[in-house]
Coordinates of C-alpha atoms in Angstrom, one line a residue:
X1 CA 0.0 0.3 -0.1
X2 CA 1.1 3.7 -0.8
X3 CA 2.0 6.2 2.0
X4 CA -1.7 7.8 1.5
X5 CA -3.6 5.0 2.6
X6 CA -1.2 4.5 5.7
X7 CA -2.4 8.0 6.8
X8 CA -6.0 7.0 6.2
X9 CA -5.2 3.9 8.5
X10 CA -3.7 5.9 11.2
X11 CA -6.5 8.3 11.4
X12 CA -8.9 5.4 11.9
X13 CA -7.5 4.1 14.9
X14 CA -9.3 5.2 17.8
X15 CA -6.9 7.2 20.6
X16 CA -3.7 6.1 19.6
X17 CA -2.8 5.8 23.5
X18 CA -1.8 2.5 24.7
X19 CA -3.8 1.2 28.1
X20 CA -1.5 2.7 30.9
X21 CA 0.6 0.0 32.5
X22 CA 0.4 -2.4 29.6
X23 CA 3.2 -1.7 27.5
X24 CA 4.1 -5.0 25.5
X25 CA 6.6 -4.9 22.9
X26 CA 7.7 -7.9 20.6
X27 CA 10.1 -8.4 17.9
X28 CA 10.0 -9.6 14.0
X29 CA 11.0 -13.2 13.8
X30 CA 10.4 -13.7 9.7
X31 CA 8.9 -11.4 7.1
X32 CA 7.7 -12.0 3.7
X33 CA 4.7 -11.9 1.3
X34 CA 3.3 -8.8 3.3
X35 CA 3.1 -11.1 6.3
X36 CA 5.2 -10.7 9.5
X37 CA 5.6 -13.1 12.1
X38 CA 6.0 -11.6 15.8
X39 CA 7.2 -12.9 19.1
X40 CA 6.7 -11.4 22.4
X41 CA 3.3 -10.1 21.8
X42 CA 1.5 -12.7 24.3
X43 CA -1.7 -10.6 25.2
X44 CA -2.4 -9.7 21.7
X45 CA -6.1 -10.2 20.2
X46 CA -7.4 -10.7 16.8
X47 CA -8.1 -7.6 14.6
X48 CA -5.7 -5.4 17.1
X49 CA -3.6 -2.9 15.6
X50 CA 0.5 -2.8 16.2
X51 CA 3.1 -0.4 15.5
X52 CA 6.6 -1.2 13.8
X53 CA 8.8 0.9 15.5
X54 CA 11.5 2.1 12.9
X55 CA 13.3 4.1 15.5
X56 CA 13.0 1.9 19.0
X57 CA 15.2 4.6 20.6
X58 CA 11.8 7.0 20.6
X59 CA 8.8 6.4 22.7
X60 CA 5.7 5.3 21.3
X61 CA 3.8 8.5 21.2
X62 CA 7.1 9.7 19.3
X63 CA 6.8 7.3 17.0
X64 CA 3.0 7.8 16.4
X65 CA 3.8 11.4 15.4
X66 CA 5.9 10.2 12.5
X67 CA 3.7 10.4 9.4
X68 CA 5.4 7.5 7.8
X69 CA 4.5 4.8 10.5
X70 CA 3.9 1.4 9.7
X71 CA 1.1 -0.4 11.0
X72 CA 0.0 -4.4 11.0
X73 CA -3.2 -6.1 11.5
X74 CA -3.2 -9.1 13.8
X75 CA -4.8 -12.1 12.1
X76 CA -3.3 -15.0 13.6
X77 CA -2.8 -16.1 17.0
X78 CA -0.3 -18.8 17.4
X79 CA 1.3 -20.7 20.7
X80 CA 4.6 -18.7 20.6
X81 CA 3.9 -15.7 18.0
X82 CA 1.3 -13.8 16.1
X83 CA 1.5 -13.1 12.5
X84 CA -0.1 -9.9 11.2
X85 CA -0.5 -8.3 7.7
X86 CA 1.4 -5.4 7.1
X87 CA -0.6 -2.6 6.3
X88 CA 2.2 -0.5 4.2
X89 CA 5.5 -1.1 2.3
X90 CA 6.6 -4.6 3.6
X91 CA 10.3 -4.0 2.5
X92 CA 10.4 -1.4 5.7
X93 CA 10.1 -4.3 8.0
X94 CA 13.3 -6.0 9.0
X95 CA 13.8 -9.3 11.1
X96 CA 14.6 -8.0 14.9
X97 CA 12.5 -4.8 14.4
X98 CA 10.7 -4.0 17.6
X99 CA 6.7 -4.1 17.5
X100 CA 4.3 -2.5 20.1
X101 CA 0.9 -3.2 20.7
X102 CA -1.7 -0.5 20.6
X103 CA -4.3 -2.0 22.4
X104 CA -6.9 -1.0 20.0
X105 CA -8.6 -2.9 17.3
X106 CA -9.3 -1.3 13.8
X107 CA -12.3 1.2 14.0
X108 CA -13.7 3.3 11.3
X109 CA -15.9 6.9 11.5
X110 CA -19.8 6.4 11.4
X111 CA -22.5 9.0 11.4
X112 CA -24.9 10.7 9.3
X113 CA -22.4 12.9 7.4
X114 CA -21.8 9.4 5.6
X115 CA -25.1 9.4 3.9
X116 CA -25.0 10.1 0.0
X117 CA -21.2 9.6 0.0
X118 CA -19.2 7.0 -1.5
X119 CA -16.3 5.8 0.8
X120 CA -13.5 3.0 1.4
X121 CA -13.7 0.3 4.0
X122 CA -11.9 2.5 6.3
X123 CA -14.4 5.6 5.8
X124 CA -12.4 7.7 3.8
X125 CA -14.7 9.7 1.0
X126 CA -13.9 8.4 -2.5
X127 CA -16.5 10.8 -4.6
X128 CA -14.3 13.9 -4.2
X129 CA -16.7 15.8 -2.3
X130 CA -14.7 16.7 0.6
X131 CA -14.2 15.6 4.1
X132 CA -16.9 13.7 5.9
X133 CA -18.1 15.1 9.4
X134 CA -18.0 11.8 12.0
X135 CA -20.5 11.2 14.7
X136 CA -18.6 8.3 16.4
X137 CA -16.0 5.9 15.9
X138 CA -16.9 2.3 16.0
X139 CA -14.7 -0.8 16.3
X140 CA -14.7 -2.7 12.7
X141 CA -15.5 -6.3 14.4
X142 CA -18.1 -6.3 17.2
X143 CA -20.0 -9.2 19.1
X144 CA -23.5 -9.7 17.8
X145 CA -26.6 -8.8 19.8
X146 CA -27.9 -11.7 22.0
X147 CA -31.1 -13.3 22.2
X148 CA -32.4 -10.8 25.0
X149 CA -31.7 -7.9 23.4
X150 CA -33.9 -9.0 20.1
X151 CA -37.5 -9.3 19.0
X152 CA -39.1 -11.4 16.5
X153 CA -39.0 -9.8 12.6
X154 CA -42.6 -8.3 12.3
X155 CA -42.0 -5.3 10.0
X156 CA -41.8 -5.8 6.1
X157 CA -38.9 -4.4 4.3
X158 CA -40.6 -3.6 0.8
X159 CA -38.5 -4.6 -2.3
X160 CA -40.7 -3.0 -4.6
X161 CA -40.5 -6.4 -6.8
X162 CA -43.9 -8.0 -6.8
X163 CA -42.3 -11.6 -7.1
X164 CA -40.3 -11.1 -4.0
X165 CA -42.8 -9.2 -1.7
X166 CA -45.6 -11.6 -2.7
X167 CA -43.9 -14.7 -2.2
X168 CA -40.3 -14.6 -0.4
X169 CA -41.2 -11.4 1.6
X170 CA -38.3 -9.8 3.6
X171 CA -38.5 -8.4 7.2
X172 CA -36.5 -5.8 8.8
X173 CA -34.1 -7.6 10.9
X174 CA -33.7 -10.6 8.6
X175 CA -30.7 -12.0 6.5
X176 CA -32.1 -13.1 3.2
X177 CA -29.4 -14.4 0.6
X178 CA -29.8 -13.4 -2.7
X179 CA -27.9 -16.8 -4.8
X180 CA -27.6 -17.1 -8.5
X181 CA -25.2 -17.2 -11.5
X182 CA -22.9 -14.4 -12.9
X183 CA -25.5 -12.3 -14.6
X184 CA -28.5 -13.4 -13.5
X185 CA -29.8 -10.1 -11.8
X186 CA -28.6 -10.3 -8.4
X187 CA -27.4 -6.5 -8.1
X188 CA -30.5 -5.6 -9.9
X189 CA -32.8 -6.9 -6.9
X190 CA -30.6 -5.1 -4.7
X191 CA -30.4 -1.9 -6.2
X192 CA -34.3 -1.9 -6.7
X193 CA -34.8 -2.6 -3.0
X194 CA -32.7 0.6 -2.1
X195 CA -34.6 2.6 -4.7
X196 CA -37.7 1.5 -3.6
X197 CA -37.3 2.6 -0.1
X198 CA -38.0 6.3 -1.5
X199 CA -41.6 5.2 -1.6
X200 CA -41.6 5.0 2.2
X201 CA -42.3 7.7 4.6
X202 CA -38.8 9.7 5.4
X203 CA -39.5 8.6 9.3
X204 CA -39.9 4.9 8.2
X205 CA -37.5 5.0 5.6
X206 CA -34.4 2.7 6.0
X207 CA -30.9 3.8 5.9
X208 CA -29.5 1.9 3.0
X209 CA -25.6 0.8 3.0
X210 CA -24.2 -1.0 -0.5
X211 CA -21.1 -2.8 -0.1
X212 CA -19.0 -3.8 -3.3
X213 CA -16.7 -6.1 -2.7
X214 CA -14.0 -7.0 -5.7
X215 CA -16.0 -5.2 -8.0
X216 CA -14.9 -3.0 -11.0
X217 CA -14.9 0.5 -10.1
X218 CA -16.5 1.3 -13.4
X219 CA -19.4 -0.9 -12.0
X220 CA -19.7 0.8 -8.7
X221 CA -19.7 4.2 -10.3
X222 CA -22.6 3.4 -12.8
X223 CA -24.5 2.2 -9.8
X224 CA -23.9 5.3 -7.8
X225 CA -25.0 7.5 -11.0
X226 CA -28.2 5.3 -11.2
X227 CA -29.1 6.0 -7.5
X228 CA -28.6 9.6 -7.7
X229 CA -30.8 9.7 -11.0
X230 CA -33.6 7.9 -8.9
X231 CA -33.1 10.1 -5.7
X232 CA -31.9 7.6 -3.7
X233 CA -28.4 8.4 -2.9
X234 CA -29.3 11.0 -0.3
X235 CA -30.4 8.1 2.2
X236 CA -27.6 5.5 0.7
X237 CA -23.9 5.0 1.6
X238 CA -21.6 3.1 -0.8
X239 CA -18.7 1.1 0.3
X240 CA -16.1 0.6 -2.1
X241 CA -13.7 -2.2 -2.1
X242 CA -12.7 -2.6 -5.7
X243 CA -10.7 -5.2 -7.3
X244 CA -8.0 -3.2 -7.6
X245 CA -7.9 -2.9 -3.6
X246 CA -5.5 -5.3 -1.2
X247 CA -7.3 -8.6 -0.2
X248 CA -7.0 -7.1 3.3
X249 CA -9.5 -4.4 2.3
X250 CA -11.9 -6.7 0.4
X251 CA -12.1 -8.8 3.4
X252 CA -12.6 -6.0 6.0
X253 CA -15.3 -4.3 3.8
X254 CA -18.2 -6.3 4.6
X255 CA -17.7 -5.6 8.6
X256 CA -17.3 -1.8 7.7
X257 CA -20.7 -1.9 6.3
X258 CA -22.3 -3.9 9.1
X259 CA -20.5 -1.4 11.6
X260 CA -22.1 1.8 9.8
X261 CA -25.3 0.2 9.8
X262 CA -25.3 -0.7 13.6
X263 CA -24.7 3.0 14.3
X264 CA -28.1 3.7 13.1
X265 CA -29.7 0.7 14.5
X266 CA -28.4 1.9 17.9
X267 CA -30.2 5.0 17.1
X268 CA -33.6 3.3 16.9
X269 CA -33.5 3.5 12.9
X270 CA -34.0 1.0 10.7
X271 CA -31.1 -0.1 8.3
X272 CA -30.4 -2.4 5.1
X273 CA -26.9 -3.6 4.3
X274 CA -26.4 -5.2 1.1
X275 CA -22.8 -7.5 0.6
X276 CA -22.3 -7.8 -3.0
X277 CA -20.8 -10.3 -2.9
X278 CA -19.4 -12.5 -0.1
X279 CA -18.3 -14.8 -2.6
X280 CA -15.7 -12.4 -3.5
X281 CA -15.1 -11.7 0.4
X282 CA -14.2 -15.4 0.9
X283 CA -11.4 -15.5 -2.3
X284 CA -10.1 -12.3 -0.4
X285 CA -9.6 -14.2 2.9
X286 CA -8.4 -17.5 1.1
X287 CA -5.8 -15.4 -0.3
X288 CA -4.8 -13.8 3.2
X289 CA -5.2 -17.6 4.8
X290 CA -2.7 -18.9 2.3
X291 CA -0.1 -16.1 3.0
X292 CA -0.6 -16.5 6.8
X293 CA 0.2 -20.3 6.2
X294 CA -3.1 -21.4 7.5
X295 CA -3.8 -25.0 6.4
X296 CA -6.1 -25.1 4.0
X297 CA -9.2 -27.2 3.5
X298 CA -12.1 -27.7 1.3
X299 CA -11.6 -25.6 -2.0
X300 CA -8.3 -24.4 -0.4
X301 CA -10.4 -22.5 2.2
X302 CA -9.3 -22.4 5.6
X303 CA -11.4 -24.1 8.3
X304 CA -12.7 -21.3 9.9
X305 CA -14.3 -19.3 6.8
X306 CA -17.7 -20.2 8.1
X307 CA -16.9 -18.3 11.0
X308 CA -15.9 -15.3 8.4
X309 CA -19.7 -15.1 7.7
X310 CA -21.5 -16.2 10.6
X311 CA -20.0 -13.3 12.7
X312 CA -21.0 -10.9 10.0
X313 CA -24.6 -11.9 9.6
X314 CA -25.3 -12.4 13.0
X315 CA -24.7 -8.7 13.5
X316 CA -28.4 -8.6 11.5
X317 CA -31.0 -8.0 14.0
X318 CA -34.5 -6.6 15.1
X319 CA -33.8 -5.0 18.5
X320 CA -36.1 -5.2 21.4
X321 CA -37.9 -1.9 22.3
X322 CA -35.9 -1.4 25.4
X323 CA -32.9 -1.4 23.1
X324 CA -34.6 1.4 21.0
X325 CA -36.2 -1.1 18.5
X326 CA -34.1 -0.5 15.4
X327 CA -33.1 -2.9 12.9
X328 CA -30.2 -4.2 10.4
X329 CA -31.3 -6.3 7.6
X330 CA -28.7 -8.2 5.7
X331 CA -29.0 -8.9 1.9
X332 CA -25.9 -11.1 1.4
X333 CA -25.1 -11.8 -2.5
X334 CA -23.7 -14.9 -3.4
X335 CA -22.2 -16.3 -6.7
X336 CA -22.8 -19.6 -8.0
X337 CA -20.9 -21.7 -10.6
X338 CA -23.4 -23.3 -13.1
X339 CA -26.4 -23.2 -10.3
X340 CA -23.9 -25.4 -8.2
X341 CA -25.6 -24.2 -4.6
X342 CA -24.1 -27.5 -3.3
X343 CA -20.6 -25.7 -3.2
X344 CA -18.6 -24.9 -0.4
X345 CA -19.4 -21.2 0.5
X346 CA -23.0 -21.2 -1.1
X347 CA -24.1 -23.8 1.6
X348 CA -22.4 -22.4 4.3
X349 CA -24.3 -19.0 3.8
X350 CA -27.3 -21.0 3.0
X351 CA -27.0 -22.6 6.3
X352 CA -26.6 -19.0 8.5
X353 CA -29.2 -17.1 6.8
X354 CA -33.0 -16.8 7.1
X355 CA -34.0 -17.8 3.6
X356 CA -32.7 -17.3 0.2
X357 CA -33.9 -15.9 -3.3
X358 CA -32.6 -18.4 -5.8
X359 CA -32.2 -16.7 -9.3
X360 CA -32.1 -19.4 -12.0
X361 CA -30.6 -18.3 -15.7
X362 CA -33.1 -20.7 -17.6
X363 CA -36.0 -18.3 -16.5
X364 CA -33.8 -15.4 -16.7
X365 CA -33.1 -16.5 -20.3
X366 CA -36.6 -16.8 -21.1
X367 CA -37.2 -13.0 -20.1
X368 CA -38.7 -13.5 -16.4
X369 CA -37.2 -11.0 -14.2
X370 CA -36.1 -11.3 -11.4
X371 CA -35.9 -15.1 -12.4
X372 CA -36.9 -16.3 -8.8
X373 CA -37.3 -20.1 -8.9
X374 CA -40.3 -20.7 -6.5
X375 CA -39.3 -24.1 -5.6
X376 CA -36.0 -23.4 -4.1
X377 CA -36.4 -19.8 -2.9
X378 CA -37.7 -19.4 0.7
X379 CA -38.3 -17.3 3.8
X380 CA -38.2 -18.5 7.2
X381 CA -39.7 -15.4 8.4
X382 CA -42.8 -15.7 6.3
X383 CA -46.1 -13.8 6.2
X384 CA -44.7 -12.3 9.3
X385 CA -43.0 -10.1 7.0
X386 CA -46.1 -9.0 5.1
X387 CA -48.9 -6.6 5.6
X388 CA -52.4 -8.2 6.0
X389 CA -53.0 -6.7 2.4
X390 CA -50.3 -8.7 0.9
X391 CA -50.9 -11.7 3.3
X392 CA -54.8 -11.9 1.7
X393 CA -53.8 -11.1 -2.3
X394 CA -50.8 -13.5 -2.3
X395 CA -51.5 -16.3 -0.5
X396 CA -52.2 -18.4 -3.2
X397 CA -49.9 -17.1 -6.0
X398 CA -46.8 -18.9 -4.9
X399 CA -48.3 -22.6 -4.7
X400 CA -50.1 -21.5 -8.4
X401 CA -46.9 -20.8 -9.7
X402 CA -44.8 -23.7 -8.5
X403 CA -47.8 -26.1 -9.7
X404 CA -47.3 -24.2 -13.3
X405 CA -43.6 -24.7 -13.3
X406 CA -44.3 -28.5 -12.9
X407 CA -47.2 -28.4 -15.5
X408 CA -44.8 -26.7 -17.6
X409 CA -42.0 -29.3 -17.7
X410 CA -44.8 -32.0 -18.0
X411 CA -46.0 -30.5 -21.1
X412 CA -43.0 -31.1 -22.8
X413 CA -43.7 -34.6 -23.0
X414 CA -47.6 -34.5 -24.0
X415 CA -49.5 -32.8 -26.9
X416 CA -53.0 -33.4 -25.8
X417 CA -54.0 -31.5 -22.8
X418 CA -57.2 -31.6 -21.1
X419 CA -59.1 -28.0 -20.3
X420 CA -58.5 -27.9 -16.7
X421 CA -54.7 -28.5 -17.1
X422 CA -54.7 -26.4 -19.9
X423 CA -56.3 -23.3 -17.9
X424 CA -54.1 -23.6 -15.3
X425 CA -51.0 -23.5 -17.6
X426 CA -52.6 -20.2 -18.9
X427 CA -52.9 -18.9 -15.6
X428 CA -49.7 -19.7 -14.6
X429 CA -48.1 -17.9 -17.6
X430 CA -50.1 -14.7 -17.1
X431 CA -49.3 -14.7 -13.4
X432 CA -45.6 -14.8 -14.5
X433 CA -45.6 -12.1 -16.9
X434 CA -47.7 -10.0 -13.9
X435 CA -44.8 -10.5 -11.8
X436 CA -42.2 -9.6 -14.5
X437 CA -40.4 -6.2 -13.7
X438 CA -37.1 -4.8 -15.3
X439 CA -34.4 -3.0 -13.6
X440 CA -35.1 -0.1 -11.7
X441 CA -38.9 -0.1 -11.9
X442 CA -39.9 -0.9 -8.3
X443 CA -43.6 -0.7 -7.8
X444 CA -44.9 0.6 -4.1
X445 CA -46.3 -2.4 -2.2
X446 CA -50.3 -0.7 -2.4
X447 CA -49.9 -0.8 -6.5
X448 CA -48.4 -4.4 -5.8
X449 CA -51.4 -5.7 -3.9
X450 CA -54.0 -4.3 -6.4
X451 CA -52.2 -5.4 -9.5
X452 CA -51.8 -9.2 -7.7
X453 CA -55.3 -8.9 -6.7
X454 CA -56.2 -8.5 -10.2
X455 CA -54.0 -11.7 -11.3
X456 CA -55.4 -14.0 -9.0
X457 CA -58.9 -12.7 -9.1
X458 CA -58.8 -13.6 -12.9
X459 CA -59.2 -10.1 -14.2
X460 CA -56.4 -10.8 -16.7
X461 CA -57.9 -14.2 -18.0
X462 CA -59.2 -12.9 -21.3
X463 CA -55.9 -10.7 -21.9
X464 CA -53.9 -12.8 -24.7
X465 CA -50.5 -13.6 -22.7
X466 CA -48.1 -11.6 -24.8
X467 CA -50.2 -8.3 -24.0
X468 CA -50.1 -9.0 -20.2
X469 CA -47.2 -6.8 -19.6
X470 CA -48.4 -4.3 -21.5
X471 CA -51.9 -4.3 -20.1
X472 CA -50.2 -4.4 -16.5
X473 CA -48.3 -1.2 -17.1
X474 CA -51.5 0.2 -18.2
X475 CA -53.6 -0.9 -14.8
X476 CA -50.8 0.8 -12.7
X477 CA -51.4 4.1 -14.5
X478 CA -55.0 3.7 -14.3
X479 CA -54.9 3.0 -10.9
X480 CA -52.6 6.1 -10.0
X481 CA -55.3 8.5 -11.9
X482 CA -58.4 6.7 -11.4
X483 CA -57.8 4.8 -8.2
X484 CA -56.0 7.1 -5.9
X485 CA -58.3 6.5 -3.2
X486 CA -58.1 2.8 -3.1
X487 CA -54.4 2.7 -3.5
X488 CA -54.1 5.7 -0.4
X489 CA -56.6 3.4 1.8
X490 CA -54.0 0.3 1.2
X491 CA -51.4 2.2 2.1
X492 CA -52.5 4.1 5.2
X493 CA -54.3 1.0 6.6
X494 CA -51.9 -1.8 5.2
X495 CA -55.0 -3.9 4.9
X496 CA -57.8 -4.8 2.2
X497 CA -61.0 -4.5 4.1
X498 CA -64.1 -5.2 2.6
X499 CA -65.1 -1.6 1.7
X500 CA -61.5 -1.4 0.1
X501 CA -61.8 -4.4 -1.8
X502 CA -65.3 -3.2 -3.2
X503 CA -63.8 -0.1 -4.7
X504 CA -61.0 -2.0 -5.8
X505 CA -63.1 -4.2 -8.0
X506 CA -65.1 -1.3 -9.4
X507 CA -61.9 0.4 -10.7
X508 CA -60.6 -3.0 -11.9
X509 CA -64.0 -3.8 -13.5
X510 CA -63.9 -0.1 -15.4
X511 CA -60.5 -0.8 -16.4
X512 CA -60.7 -4.3 -17.9
X513 CA -64.4 -3.6 -19.4

């Protein structure tokens, strides 16, 4: 790393003063590949910062005032030594060099000043908009809240996607995995979820944090532009640890995102953090582990790679009322190879999360977007993360679509179909068309309720399948102009009362007649 990055790290360590009376100095035994092995630091802890004393005749305070300090991050605790990643020019580290503990773990700044900004793993701005005013400094690694401090997930986090909000709902405080092959639309779901939060009232709007791990900087820049154009950047934070960044920063980036989200959660607010993607974080960690001489296991990953993701995702929570009632929702993304969900990292993360949204490339290539495989996708929170209105209209849609997919596969081997089977297949196709949405087109939940109601109630049955998407878009415009009162009633009550249902039927009859 260059000297500028060293200075950034210096600024992010909370209070560069060692704990009184606990001075502990070790010396470098070996150094190579950006890693130093140090003996004499028996009290060191994981993720603690250490300072290489290039001039050991001076005090720690004098060494810290030097603008070219050299730091290390402790990642291996061994019987007689520790191994640290050198955060800087490793050629400056020599055998026998003195190293002193700083008694502080790596910390980053957090606060409202980060909203609308693009920063790196250490909280340093990357968007050229000047310095950021921090509210506090939080350690990048923290223990997750215990069971007593939590409550059950009971509030929906609307993504604006009919297929997800209707069939695989996400609740505030949940951990829902988005999994699929490269190019299947995983990031698009996450971005639509961020954009859709502008439909929420400001007091109820989650703070959105997007963590780009190992992505091209051009992709991240395009994403930031899209959010800005849609008016969603003002309540979002973008953390970029691009493909050109060192493996150490890619490994730490998701923890930085969780830390920033926890600040808002502890203020009683809701936060959404998206890790795009944890496959690349695992690869970065594998690089570090191999350099640290950790024994490789399955697919060359170290044995603690499960703990890498579990301690990150466990930080997502819905806090109890005594703790302020805030929440941190996690949407981790995992990339599969040829749809292999049984690979090491995918199975790890599936077992940690509260459900998964599986994107199927075959469905994607057929033009169904989001390409959700209803049979494999699941949420363990279920209807607790839905409004009463959505529960009423979407209860049947998941089962009908699952049956349709089976019948559609069977239909390839049969030419003659009875009238009932043909009607079911036609309805399944229409429902699939209704649930299809394109990128950057999230729909408010009240409009979703009205459209799904029309689909399951048979209003689209006489519409030719190839015209369903256009008809559905026209229906949305009709509802926004002629059905404002109906949409307002659904939005405010979050229920579909008998009176509202009657008014909705009248509006739909008027449109389809």
